[in-house]
PDB file of C-alpha atoms and ligand atoms in Angstrom:
ATOM      1  CA  MET H   1       0.000   0.000   0.000  1.00  0.00           C
ATOM      2  CA  GLN H   2       1.128   3.508  -0.722  1.00  0.00           C
ATOM      3  CA  SER H   3       1.909   5.619   2.298  1.00  0.00           C
ATOM      4  CA  LYS H   4       1.395   9.359   2.181  1.00  0.00           C
ATOM      5  CA  SER H   5       5.132  10.027   2.326  1.00  0.00           C
ATOM      6  CA  ASP H   6       5.803   7.916  -0.811  1.00  0.00           C
ATOM      7  CA  ALA H   7       3.385   9.905  -2.904  1.00  0.00           C
ATOM      8  CA  GLN H   8       4.820  12.278  -5.477  1.00  0.00           C
ATOM      9  CA  TRP H   9       1.566  14.024  -6.295  1.00  0.00           C
ATOM     10  CA  LEU H  10      -1.593  15.361  -4.755  1.00  0.00           C
ATOM     11  CA  GLU H  11      -4.832  14.997  -6.632  1.00  0.00           C
ATOM     12  CA  VAL H  12      -7.199  17.827  -5.770  1.00  0.00           C
ATOM     13  CA  ARG H  13     -10.683  16.858  -6.897  1.00  0.00           C
ATOM     14  CA  VAL H  14     -13.316  19.576  -6.931  1.00  0.00           C
ATOM     15  CA  PHE H  15     -16.970  18.722  -7.417  1.00  0.00           C
ATOM     16  CA  VAL H  16     -18.508  21.149  -9.883  1.00  0.00           C
ATOM     17  CA  VAL H  17     -21.649  21.945 -11.841  1.00  0.00           C
ATOM     18  CA  PRO H  18     -20.993  21.990 -15.620  1.00  0.00           C
ATOM     19  CA  GLU H  19     -21.242  25.821 -15.854  1.00  0.00           C
ATOM     20  CA  ILE H  20     -18.138  26.369 -13.742  1.00  0.00           C
ATOM     21  CA  GLU H  21     -16.103  23.323 -14.857  1.00  0.00           C
ATOM     22  CA  GLU H  22     -13.843  25.246 -17.260  1.00  0.00           C
ATOM     23  CA  ALA H  23     -13.349  28.142 -14.828  1.00  0.00           C
ATOM     24  CA  VAL H  24     -12.343  25.799 -11.990  1.00  0.00           C
ATOM     25  CA  CYS H  25      -9.970  23.955 -14.312  1.00  0.00           C
ATOM     26  CA  ASN H  26      -8.298  27.244 -15.272  1.00  0.00           C
ATOM     27  CA  PHE H  27      -8.074  28.209 -11.622  1.00  0.00           C
ATOM     28  CA  LEU H  28      -6.355  24.901 -10.789  1.00  0.00           C
ATOM     29  CA  PHE H  29      -3.786  25.675 -13.511  1.00  0.00           C
ATOM     30  CA  GLU H  30      -3.294  29.145 -12.018  1.00  0.00           C
ATOM     31  CA  LEU H  31      -2.601  27.549  -8.626  1.00  0.00           C
ATOM     32  CA  GLY H  32       0.177  25.531 -10.250  1.00  0.00           C
ATOM     33  CA  SER H  33      -1.566  22.325 -11.242  1.00  0.00           C
ATOM     34  CA  ALA H  34       0.437  20.268 -13.742  1.00  0.00           C
ATOM     35  CA  GLY H  35      -2.720  19.304 -15.596  1.00  0.00           C
ATOM     36  CA  CYS H  36      -6.441  18.996 -15.307  1.00  0.00           C
ATOM     37  CA  GLN H  37      -8.651  15.969 -15.729  1.00  0.00           C
ATOM     38  CA  GLN H  38     -12.377  16.414 -16.229  1.00  0.00           C
ATOM     39  CA  PHE H  39     -15.035  14.001 -15.022  1.00  0.00           C
ATOM     40  CA  GLU H  40     -18.794  14.127 -14.885  1.00  0.00           C
ATOM     41  CA  TYR H  41     -19.459  16.679 -12.119  1.00  0.00           C
ATOM     42  CA  ALA H  42     -15.835  16.922 -11.001  1.00  0.00           C
ATOM     43  CA  VAL H  43     -12.447  18.203 -12.118  1.00  0.00           C
ATOM     44  CA  SER H  44      -9.083  17.156 -10.728  1.00  0.00           C
ATOM     45  CA  GLY H  45      -5.858  19.138 -10.566  1.00  0.00           C
ATOM     46  CA  PHE H  46      -2.458  17.525  -9.881  1.00  0.00           C
ATOM     47  CA  PHE H  47       0.165  19.190  -7.705  1.00  0.00           C
ATOM     48  CA  PRO H  48       3.648  18.108  -6.623  1.00  0.00           C
ATOM     49  CA  ALA H  49       3.252  16.551  -3.157  1.00  0.00           C
ATOM     50  CA  ALA H  50       5.543  19.197  -1.662  1.00  0.00           C
ATOM     51  CA  VAL H  51       2.947  21.958  -2.080  1.00  0.00           C
ATOM     52  CA  GLY H  52       0.654  22.657   0.858  1.00  0.00           C
ATOM     53  CA  ALA H  53      -2.742  20.963   0.571  1.00  0.00           C
ATOM     54  CA  GLU H  54      -4.246  23.401   3.078  1.00  0.00           C
ATOM     55  CA  GLU H  55      -3.175  26.408   1.055  1.00  0.00           C
ATOM     56  CA  ILE H  56      -4.686  25.015  -2.134  1.00  0.00           C
ATOM     57  CA  GLN H  57      -7.878  24.183  -0.313  1.00  0.00           C
ATOM     58  CA  SER H  58      -8.225  27.655   1.194  1.00  0.00           C
ATOM     59  CA  LYS H  59      -7.562  29.352  -2.165  1.00  0.00           C
ATOM     60  CA  LEU H  60     -10.195  27.163  -3.798  1.00  0.00           C
ATOM     61  CA  LEU H  61     -12.706  28.015  -1.071  1.00  0.00           C
ATOM     62  CA  ASN H  62     -12.030  31.739  -1.628  1.00  0.00           C
ATOM     63  CA  TYR H  63     -12.491  31.238  -5.344  1.00  0.00           C
ATOM     64  CA  TYR H  64     -15.817  29.517  -4.731  1.00  0.00           C
ATOM     65  CA  SER H  65     -16.941  32.474  -2.604  1.00  0.00           C
ATOM     66  CA  GLU H  66     -16.087  34.785  -5.516  1.00  0.00           C
ATOM     67  CA  LEU H  67     -18.059  32.616  -7.944  1.00  0.00           C
ATOM     68  CA  LYS H  68     -20.964  32.633  -5.481  1.00  0.00           C
ATOM     69  CA  ALA H  69     -20.827  36.423  -5.130  1.00  0.00           C
ATOM     70  CA  LEU H  70     -21.023  36.671  -8.925  1.00  0.00           C
ATOM     71  CA  GLY H  71     -24.073  34.390  -8.906  1.00  0.00           C
ATOM     72  CA  LEU H  72     -22.229  31.735 -10.949  1.00  0.00           C
ATOM     73  CA  CYS H  73     -22.386  28.988  -8.373  1.00  0.00           C
ATOM     74  CA  ARG H  74     -24.934  28.202  -5.699  1.00  0.00           C
ATOM     75  CA  ILE H  75     -23.723  24.834  -4.417  1.00  0.00           C
ATOM     76  CA  GLN H  76     -21.494  24.284  -1.404  1.00  0.00           C
ATOM     77  CA  PRO H  77     -17.934  23.479  -2.489  1.00  0.00           C
ATOM     78  CA  LYS H  78     -16.776  19.912  -2.032  1.00  0.00           C
ATOM     79  CA  ILE H  79     -13.044  19.285  -2.339  1.00  0.00           C
ATOM     80  CA  GLU H  80     -11.175  16.012  -1.894  1.00  0.00           C
ATOM     81  CA  ILE H  81      -7.386  15.802  -1.705  1.00  0.00           C
ATOM     82  CA  ARG H  82      -5.529  12.496  -1.933  1.00  0.00           C
ATOM     83  CA  PRO H  83      -1.916  11.452  -2.539  1.00  0.00           C
ATOM     84  CA  VAL H  84      -1.112   9.591  -5.761  1.00  0.00           C
ATOM     85  CA  GLU H  85       2.119   8.019  -6.904  1.00  0.00           C
ATOM     86  CA  ASN H  86       1.914   7.412 -10.647  1.00  0.00           C
ATOM     87  CA  LEU H  87      -0.006   9.789 -12.813  1.00  0.00           C
ATOM     88  CA  ASP H  88      -1.651   8.933 -16.087  1.00  0.00           C
ATOM     89  CA  TRP H  89      -0.370  11.946 -18.044  1.00  0.00           C
ATOM     90  CA  GLU H  90      -2.251  10.987 -21.132  1.00  0.00           C
ATOM     91  CA  ALA H  91      -5.595  11.138 -19.329  1.00  0.00           C
ATOM     92  CA  ILE H  92      -4.667  14.368 -17.578  1.00  0.00           C
ATOM     93  CA  TRP H  93      -3.552  16.208 -20.682  1.00  0.00           C
ATOM     94  CA  LYS H  94      -5.808  14.725 -23.334  1.00  0.00           C
ATOM     95  CA  ARG H  95      -8.247  17.632 -23.580  1.00  0.00           C
ATOM     96  CA  HIS H  96      -5.640  20.343 -23.295  1.00  0.00           C
ATOM     97  CA  PHE H  97      -2.729  19.204 -25.423  1.00  0.00           C
ATOM     98  CA  LYS H  98      -3.458  18.902 -29.121  1.00  0.00           C
ATOM     99  CA  PRO H  99      -0.831  18.800 -31.902  1.00  0.00           C
ATOM    100  CA  ILE H 100       0.202  22.266 -33.012  1.00  0.00           C
ATOM    101  CA  TYR H 101       1.671  23.411 -36.289  1.00  0.00           C
ATOM    102  CA  ILE H 102       4.295  26.133 -36.673  1.00  0.00           C
ATOM    103  CA  PHE H 103       4.021  27.264 -40.291  1.00  0.00           C
ATOM    104  CA  ASP H 104       4.990  24.268 -42.444  1.00  0.00           C
ATOM    105  CA  LYS H 105       8.193  23.713 -40.498  1.00  0.00           C
ATOM    106  CA  LEU H 106       7.358  22.122 -37.166  1.00  0.00           C
ATOM    107  CA  VAL H 107       4.696  19.942 -35.611  1.00  0.00           C
ATOM    108  CA  ILE H 108       4.612  19.591 -31.843  1.00  0.00           C
ATOM    109  CA  LYS H 109       2.553  16.715 -30.612  1.00  0.00           C
ATOM    110  CA  PRO H 110       1.896  14.794 -27.427  1.00  0.00           C
ATOM    111  CA  SER H 111       3.392  11.316 -27.350  1.00  0.00           C
ATOM    112  CA  TRP H 112      -0.027   9.628 -27.466  1.00  0.00           C
ATOM    113  CA  THR H 113      -1.300  11.039 -30.779  1.00  0.00           C
ATOM    114  CA  PRO H 114      -0.323   9.339 -34.062  1.00  0.00           C
ATOM    115  CA  LEU H 115       2.352  10.806 -36.331  1.00  0.00           C
ATOM    116  CA  PRO H 116       0.789  13.198 -38.844  1.00  0.00           C
ATOM    117  CA  PRO H 117       1.731  12.770 -42.534  1.00  0.00           C
ATOM    118  CA  THR H 118       3.968  15.826 -42.992  1.00  0.00           C
ATOM    119  CA  ALA H 119       7.347  16.882 -44.266  1.00  0.00           C
ATOM    120  CA  ALA H 120       7.798  19.184 -41.257  1.00  0.00           C
ATOM    121  CA  ALA H 121      10.060  18.298 -38.334  1.00  0.00           C
ATOM    122  CA  ILE H 122       8.107  16.550 -35.591  1.00  0.00           C
ATOM    123  CA  ILE H 123       8.673  17.126 -31.901  1.00  0.00           C
ATOM    124  CA  GLU H 124       7.129  14.810 -29.373  1.00  0.00           C
ATOM    125  CA  ILE H 125       6.618  16.357 -25.968  1.00  0.00           C
ATOM    126  CA  GLU H 126       5.825  14.653 -22.690  1.00  0.00           C
ATOM    127  CA  PRO H 127       4.479  17.576 -20.663  1.00  0.00           C
ATOM    128  CA  LYS H 128       4.565  16.105 -17.144  1.00  0.00           C
ATOM    129  CA  GLN H 129       4.982  18.833 -14.588  1.00  0.00           C
ATOM    130  CA  ALA H 130       6.991  21.270 -16.692  1.00  0.00           C
ATOM    131  CA  PHE H 131       5.618  24.186 -18.686  1.00  0.00           C
ATOM    132  CA  GLY H 132       5.902  24.102 -22.468  1.00  0.00           C
ATOM    133  CA  THR H 133       3.604  22.168 -24.790  1.00  0.00           C
ATOM    134  CA  GLY H 134       3.393  24.869 -27.440  1.00  0.00           C
ATOM    135  CA  ASN H 135      -0.288  25.414 -26.735  1.00  0.00           C
ATOM    136  CA  HIS H 136       0.377  28.532 -24.676  1.00  0.00           C
ATOM    137  CA  ALA H 137       0.537  31.761 -26.687  1.00  0.00           C
ATOM    138  CA  THR H 138       3.980  32.709 -25.345  1.00  0.00           C
ATOM    139  CA  THR H 139       5.590  29.382 -26.298  1.00  0.00           C
ATOM    140  CA  HIS H 140       3.853  29.582 -29.661  1.00  0.00           C
ATOM    141  CA  LEU H 141       5.327  33.043 -30.284  1.00  0.00           C
ATOM    142  CA  ALA H 142       8.828  31.818 -29.417  1.00  0.00           C
ATOM    143  CA  LEU H 143       8.413  28.800 -31.740  1.00  0.00           C
ATOM    144  CA  GLU H 144       7.347  31.090 -34.604  1.00  0.00           C
ATOM    145  CA  PHE H 145      10.357  33.338 -34.011  1.00  0.00           C
ATOM    146  CA  LEU H 146      12.638  30.277 -34.061  1.00  0.00           C
ATOM    147  CA  ALA H 147      11.037  28.901 -37.239  1.00  0.00           C
ATOM    148  CA  GLU H 148      11.737  32.216 -38.971  1.00  0.00           C
ATOM    149  CA  ALA H 149      15.185  32.889 -37.592  1.00  0.00           C
ATOM    150  CA  VAL H 150      17.236  29.750 -36.931  1.00  0.00           C
ATOM    151  CA  ARG H 151      20.088  29.281 -39.399  1.00  0.00           C
ATOM    152  CA  ARG H 152      22.080  26.123 -39.895  1.00  0.00           C
ATOM    153  CA  GLY H 153      24.792  25.816 -37.260  1.00  0.00           C
ATOM    154  CA  ASP H 154      23.444  28.517 -34.899  1.00  0.00           C
ATOM    155  CA  VAL H 155      24.221  28.201 -31.208  1.00  0.00           C
ATOM    156  CA  MET H 156      21.112  28.759 -29.092  1.00  0.00           C
ATOM    157  CA  LEU H 157      20.498  29.477 -25.408  1.00  0.00           C
ATOM    158  CA  ASP H 158      17.117  28.583 -23.887  1.00  0.00           C
ATOM    159  CA  VAL H 159      16.619  30.440 -20.604  1.00  0.00           C
ATOM    160  CA  GLY H 160      13.811  28.776 -18.646  1.00  0.00           C
ATOM    161  CA  ALA H 161      13.709  25.513 -20.580  1.00  0.00           C
ATOM    162  CA  GLY H 162      10.567  23.990 -19.006  1.00  0.00           C
ATOM    163  CA  THR H 163       9.930  20.857 -21.088  1.00  0.00           C
ATOM    164  CA  GLY H 164      12.909  21.841 -23.287  1.00  0.00           C
ATOM    165  CA  ILE H 165      10.580  22.551 -26.200  1.00  0.00           C
ATOM    166  CA  LEU H 166      12.398  25.658 -27.501  1.00  0.00           C
ATOM    167  CA  ALA H 167      15.895  24.156 -27.428  1.00  0.00           C
ATOM    168  CA  ILE H 168      14.592  20.995 -29.106  1.00  0.00           C
ATOM    169  CA  ALA H 169      12.814  23.100 -31.745  1.00  0.00           C
ATOM    170  CA  ALA H 170      15.979  25.129 -32.409  1.00  0.00           C
ATOM    171  CA  VAL H 171      18.026  21.977 -33.016  1.00  0.00           C
ATOM    172  CA  LYS H 172      15.309  20.411 -35.197  1.00  0.00           C
ATOM    173  CA  LEU H 173      15.268  23.633 -37.227  1.00  0.00           C
ATOM    174  CA  GLY H 174      18.997  23.374 -37.889  1.00  0.00           C
ATOM    175  CA  ALA H 175      20.833  24.904 -34.911  1.00  0.00           C
ATOM    176  CA  GLY H 176      24.175  23.193 -34.331  1.00  0.00           C
ATOM    177  CA  ARG H 177      23.645  22.944 -30.600  1.00  0.00           C
ATOM    178  CA  ALA H 178      21.827  24.507 -27.666  1.00  0.00           C
ATOM    179  CA  VAL H 179      22.333  25.170 -23.988  1.00  0.00           C
ATOM    180  CA  ALA H 180      19.145  25.083 -21.892  1.00  0.00           C
ATOM    181  CA  VAL H 181      18.924  26.259 -18.279  1.00  0.00           C
ATOM    182  CA  ASP H 182      16.121  26.119 -15.729  1.00  0.00           C
ATOM    183  CA  ILE H 183      16.046  26.842 -12.015  1.00  0.00           C
ATOM    184  CA  ASP H 184      13.482  24.070 -11.449  1.00  0.00           C
ATOM    185  CA  PRO H 185      14.931  20.535 -11.129  1.00  0.00           C
ATOM    186  CA  LEU H 186      11.602  19.028 -12.264  1.00  0.00           C
ATOM    187  CA  ALA H 187      11.828  21.009 -15.503  1.00  0.00           C
ATOM    188  CA  ILE H 188      15.381  19.772 -16.137  1.00  0.00           C
ATOM    189  CA  GLU H 189      14.184  16.208 -15.552  1.00  0.00           C
ATOM    190  CA  ALA H 190      11.307  16.630 -18.026  1.00  0.00           C
ATOM    191  CA  ALA H 191      13.592  18.362 -20.562  1.00  0.00           C
ATOM    192  CA  GLN H 192      16.090  15.517 -20.313  1.00  0.00           C
ATOM    193  CA  GLU H 193      13.387  12.978 -21.103  1.00  0.00           C
ATOM    194  CA  ASN H 194      12.129  15.065 -24.038  1.00  0.00           C
ATOM    195  CA  CYS H 195      15.636  15.538 -25.478  1.00  0.00           C
ATOM    196  CA  HIS H 196      16.128  11.758 -25.503  1.00  0.00           C
ATOM    197  CA  LYS H 197      12.686  11.119 -26.925  1.00  0.00           C
ATOM    198  CA  ASN H 198      13.482  13.471 -29.816  1.00  0.00           C
ATOM    199  CA  PHE H 199      17.028  12.177 -30.418  1.00  0.00           C
ATOM    200  CA  VAL H 200      18.679  15.560 -29.759  1.00  0.00           C
ATOM    201  CA  ALA H 201      20.257  14.828 -26.366  1.00  0.00           C
ATOM    202  CA  SER H 202      23.786  14.991 -27.771  1.00  0.00           C
ATOM    203  CA  GLN H 203      23.209  18.523 -29.094  1.00  0.00           C
ATOM    204  CA  ILE H 204      21.536  20.020 -26.024  1.00  0.00           C
ATOM    205  CA  GLU H 205      23.344  20.744 -22.776  1.00  0.00           C
ATOM    206  CA  LEU H 206      20.850  20.933 -19.910  1.00  0.00           C
ATOM    207  CA  LEU H 207      21.877  22.816 -16.787  1.00  0.00           C
ATOM    208  CA  LEU H 208      20.154  23.417 -13.484  1.00  0.00           C
ATOM    209  CA  GLY H 209      20.348  27.143 -12.724  1.00  0.00           C
ATOM    210  CA  SER H 210      20.028  30.394 -14.591  1.00  0.00           C
ATOM    211  CA  THR H 211      22.280  32.314 -16.992  1.00  0.00           C
ATOM    212  CA  ALA H 212      25.164  32.159 -14.503  1.00  0.00           C
ATOM    213  CA  ALA H 213      25.256  28.379 -15.030  1.00  0.00           C
ATOM    214  CA  VAL H 214      26.320  28.792 -18.675  1.00  0.00           C
ATOM    215  CA  PRO H 215      29.906  27.536 -18.690  1.00  0.00           C
ATOM    216  CA  GLY H 216      32.926  29.343 -20.123  1.00  0.00           C
ATOM    217  CA  ASN H 217      32.806  32.334 -22.409  1.00  0.00           C
ATOM    218  CA  GLN H 218      30.114  30.994 -24.670  1.00  0.00           C
ATOM    219  CA  ARG H 219      28.169  33.531 -26.733  1.00  0.00           C
ATOM    220  CA  PHE H 220      24.958  32.774 -28.603  1.00  0.00           C
ATOM    221  CA  ASP H 221      23.347  33.507 -31.971  1.00  0.00           C
ATOM    222  CA  ILE H 222      19.898  33.179 -30.427  1.00  0.00           C
ATOM    223  CA  ILE H 223      18.663  33.500 -26.862  1.00  0.00           C
ATOM    224  CA  ALA H 224      15.043  32.489 -26.203  1.00  0.00           C
ATOM    225  CA  ALA H 225      13.606  33.742 -22.924  1.00  0.00           C
ATOM    226  CA  ASN H 226       9.973  32.817 -22.404  1.00  0.00           C
ATOM    227  CA  LEU H 227       9.909  34.325 -18.924  1.00  0.00           C
ATOM    228  CA  ASN H 228       7.746  36.892 -17.176  1.00  0.00           C
ATOM    229  CA  ARG H 229       8.459  40.629 -16.992  1.00  0.00           C
ATOM    230  CA  ARG H 230      10.140  40.447 -13.588  1.00  0.00           C
ATOM    231  CA  GLU H 231      12.446  37.587 -14.606  1.00  0.00           C
ATOM    232  CA  ILE H 232      13.338  39.219 -17.926  1.00  0.00           C
ATOM    233  CA  THR H 233      14.087  42.531 -16.188  1.00  0.00           C
ATOM    234  CA  ALA H 234      16.408  40.796 -13.721  1.00  0.00           C
ATOM    235  CA  LEU H 235      18.321  39.058 -16.543  1.00  0.00           C
ATOM    236  CA  VAL H 236      18.449  41.789 -19.180  1.00  0.00           C
ATOM    237  CA  CYS H 237      22.174  42.565 -18.652  1.00  0.00           C
ATOM    238  CA  GLU H 238      22.945  38.838 -18.719  1.00  0.00           C
ATOM    239  CA  PHE H 239      21.174  38.492 -22.054  1.00  0.00           C
ATOM    240  CA  ARG H 240      23.311  41.299 -23.450  1.00  0.00           C
ATOM    241  CA  ARG H 241      26.499  39.692 -22.096  1.00  0.00           C
ATOM    242  CA  LEU H 242      25.656  36.289 -23.574  1.00  0.00           C
ATOM    243  CA  LEU H 243      24.637  37.416 -27.073  1.00  0.00           C
ATOM    244  CA  LYS H 244      27.070  37.484 -29.982  1.00  0.00           C
ATOM    245  CA  PRO H 245      27.315  40.974 -31.558  1.00  0.00           C
ATOM    246  CA  THR H 246      24.967  39.826 -34.349  1.00  0.00           C
ATOM    247  CA  GLY H 247      22.815  37.660 -32.071  1.00  0.00           C
ATOM    248  CA  ARG H 248      19.112  38.003 -31.398  1.00  0.00           C
ATOM    249  CA  LEU H 249      17.091  37.806 -28.203  1.00  0.00           C
ATOM    250  CA  PHE H 250      13.511  36.493 -28.259  1.00  0.00           C
ATOM    251  CA  ALA H 251      11.601  37.703 -25.196  1.00  0.00           C
ATOM    252  CA  THR H 252       8.092  36.249 -25.188  1.00  0.00           C
ATOM    253  CA  GLY H 253       6.500  35.964 -21.739  1.00  0.00           C
ATOM    254  CA  ILE H 254       5.465  39.614 -21.705  1.00  0.00           C
ATOM    255  CA  LEU H 255       1.892  40.756 -21.105  1.00  0.00           C
ATOM    256  CA  ALA H 256       1.067  43.293 -23.821  1.00  0.00           C
ATOM    257  CA  GLU H 257       0.208  45.892 -21.161  1.00  0.00           C
ATOM    258  CA  GLU H 258       3.714  45.526 -19.678  1.00  0.00           C
ATOM    259  CA  ALA H 259       5.436  46.162 -23.006  1.00  0.00           C
ATOM    260  CA  PRO H 260       6.072  49.930 -22.573  1.00  0.00           C
ATOM    261  CA  ARG H 261       7.997  49.325 -19.322  1.00  0.00           C
ATOM    262  CA  LEU H 262      10.094  46.560 -20.888  1.00  0.00           C
ATOM    263  CA  ARG H 263      10.772  48.499 -24.087  1.00  0.00           C
ATOM    264  CA  LYS H 264      12.288  51.267 -21.973  1.00  0.00           C
ATOM    265  CA  ILE H 265      14.453  48.811 -19.999  1.00  0.00           C
ATOM    266  CA  PHE H 266      15.703  47.102 -23.179  1.00  0.00           C
ATOM    267  CA  ILE H 267      16.600  50.396 -24.832  1.00  0.00           C
ATOM    268  CA  GLU H 268      18.365  51.683 -21.710  1.00  0.00           C
ATOM    269  CA  THR H 269      20.363  48.424 -21.539  1.00  0.00           C
ATOM    270  CA  GLY H 270      21.595  48.761 -25.123  1.00  0.00           C
ATOM    271  CA  PHE H 271      19.135  46.750 -27.192  1.00  0.00           C
ATOM    272  CA  SER H 272      17.226  47.733 -30.302  1.00  0.00           C
ATOM    273  CA  ILE H 273      13.767  46.329 -30.935  1.00  0.00           C
ATOM    274  CA  GLN H 274      13.576  44.517 -34.275  1.00  0.00           C
ATOM    275  CA  LYS H 275      10.071  43.154 -34.139  1.00  0.00           C
ATOM    276  CA  GLU H 276       7.033  42.959 -31.882  1.00  0.00           C
ATOM    277  CA  VAL H 277       4.171  40.480 -32.261  1.00  0.00           C
ATOM    278  CA  VAL H 278       1.002  40.355 -30.169  1.00  0.00           C
ATOM    279  CA  LYS H 279      -0.890  37.096 -29.600  1.00  0.00           C
ATOM    280  CA  ASP H 280      -3.926  37.058 -27.309  1.00  0.00           C
ATOM    281  CA  GLU H 281      -2.919  39.282 -24.382  1.00  0.00           C
ATOM    282  CA  TRP H 282       0.774  38.429 -24.832  1.00  0.00           C
ATOM    283  CA  MET H 283       3.630  40.112 -26.649  1.00  0.00           C
ATOM    284  CA  GLY H 284       6.849  38.704 -28.089  1.00  0.00           C
ATOM    285  CA  MET H 285       9.837  40.880 -28.942  1.00  0.00           C
ATOM    286  CA  ILE H 286      12.913  40.234 -31.081  1.00  0.00           C
ATOM    287  CA  LEU H 287      15.882  42.334 -29.973  1.00  0.00           C
ATOM    288  CA  ARG H 288      19.418  42.976 -31.105  1.00  0.00           C
ATOM    289  CA  LYS H 289      22.419  44.462 -29.330  1.00  0.00           C
ATOM    290  CA  LEU H 290      23.130  48.063 -30.280  1.00  0.00           C
TER     291      LEU H 290
HETATM  292  N1  SAH Q 301      10.649  27.459 -22.444  1.00  0.00           N
HETATM  293  C1  SAH Q 301       9.379  26.831 -22.128  1.00  0.00           C
HETATM  294  C2  SAH Q 301       9.005  27.021 -20.653  1.00  0.00           C
HETATM  295  C3  SAH Q 301       8.750  28.436 -20.216  1.00  0.00           C
HETATM  296  S1  SAH Q 301       8.069  28.535 -18.559  1.00  0.00           S
HETATM  297  C4  SAH Q 301       8.308  27.382 -23.052  1.00  0.00           C
HETATM  298  O1  SAH Q 301       8.588  28.325 -23.784  1.00  0.00           O
HETATM  299  O2  SAH Q 301       7.198  26.888 -23.043  1.00  0.00           O
HETATM  300  C5  SAH Q 301       9.369  29.358 -17.719  1.00  0.00           C
HETATM  301  C6  SAH Q 301      10.419  28.432 -17.131  1.00  0.00           C
HETATM  302  O3  SAH Q 301      11.469  29.295 -16.683  1.00  0.00           O
HETATM  303  C7  SAH Q 301       9.984  27.630 -15.936  1.00  0.00           C
HETATM  304  O4  SAH Q 301      10.299  26.264 -16.160  1.00  0.00           O
HETATM  305  C8  SAH Q 301      10.786  28.218 -14.760  1.00  0.00           C
HETATM  306  O5  SAH Q 301      11.201  27.235 -13.840  1.00  0.00           O
HETATM  307  C9  SAH Q 301      11.983  28.831 -15.454  1.00  0.00           C
HETATM  308  N2  SAH Q 301      12.600  30.012 -14.827  1.00  0.00           N
HETATM  309  C10 SAH Q 301      11.998  31.014 -14.125  1.00  0.00           C
HETATM  310  N3  SAH Q 301      12.902  31.951 -13.776  1.00  0.00           N
HETATM  311  C11 SAH Q 301      14.100  31.539 -14.264  1.00  0.00           C
HETATM  312  C12 SAH Q 301      15.429  32.077 -14.219  1.00  0.00           C
HETATM  313  N4  SAH Q 301      15.689  33.225 -13.610  1.00  0.00           N
HETATM  314  N5  SAH Q 301      16.429  31.392 -14.829  1.00  0.00           N
HETATM  315  C13 SAH Q 301      16.168  30.205 -15.449  1.00  0.00           C
HETATM  316  N6  SAH Q 301      14.946  29.646 -15.507  1.00  0.00           N
HETATM  317  C14 SAH Q 301      13.919  30.295 -14.930  1.00  0.00           C
END
């Protein structure tokens, strides 16, 4: 029998009426759930066992009060939390992770869908607990930038690798090699698995840490940073240090409303803005060193 201490995950099951199912699922993602599984009259989120069950429960109860105040939900919330050891990722991700196409160059697909008939490079991603399936607008923007920009033999740096999707894409698009860093050990683990799955492990160096972990005096043709405004701001000088004189930085985790603040920071740090693209409420920028 599985004891609580052996469990790697917590399943948080919330009993819902159909009208609020999608909203509760989104809220579970916002709380850090690695995925969401929908049932009849219930949705489950999955959290690393190290997170506090009480905290999740109290945030969910607050959320229910908000839904009630808005008249969207009249039932009493019912939440069950239980430890689980092995997760069925396919079941958890099935509704949320569909194959995506980046122009005619790349297809990113979950491991459980069949191979599409295409001449494009195919990337198979096992999402697990790391961010980066390509379905999120910010990852999608970064993948489009890569599909347009990567030249044969480029050296790429992926800051905040998550599943490793951007480094893998760069190599599949012709980059000679990539370095990928992430401060989250679970992301590095997932990225490692994905690099092997896609036969690019020998071209991608995965490192736990941030830009300071990049060894030696390496400089890069492309740096992809799908990070939020705060993280990008903290690393902006590092990006400049690590770019080759002709290199390009792709910054894509920016909320469109935050763009003016970031533009100013980039310009003050010695970057010029080459391109800006808006997708949903997100913005991606391509920058060069001045
Ligand atoms: N590159 C993937 C994942 C982006 S999510 C994609 O485009 O989909 C952002 C990732 O950055 C997370 O895995 C997080 O752990 C990592 N991260 C956050 N701050 C970081 C920092 N300062 N240095 C390196 N990685 C960081």
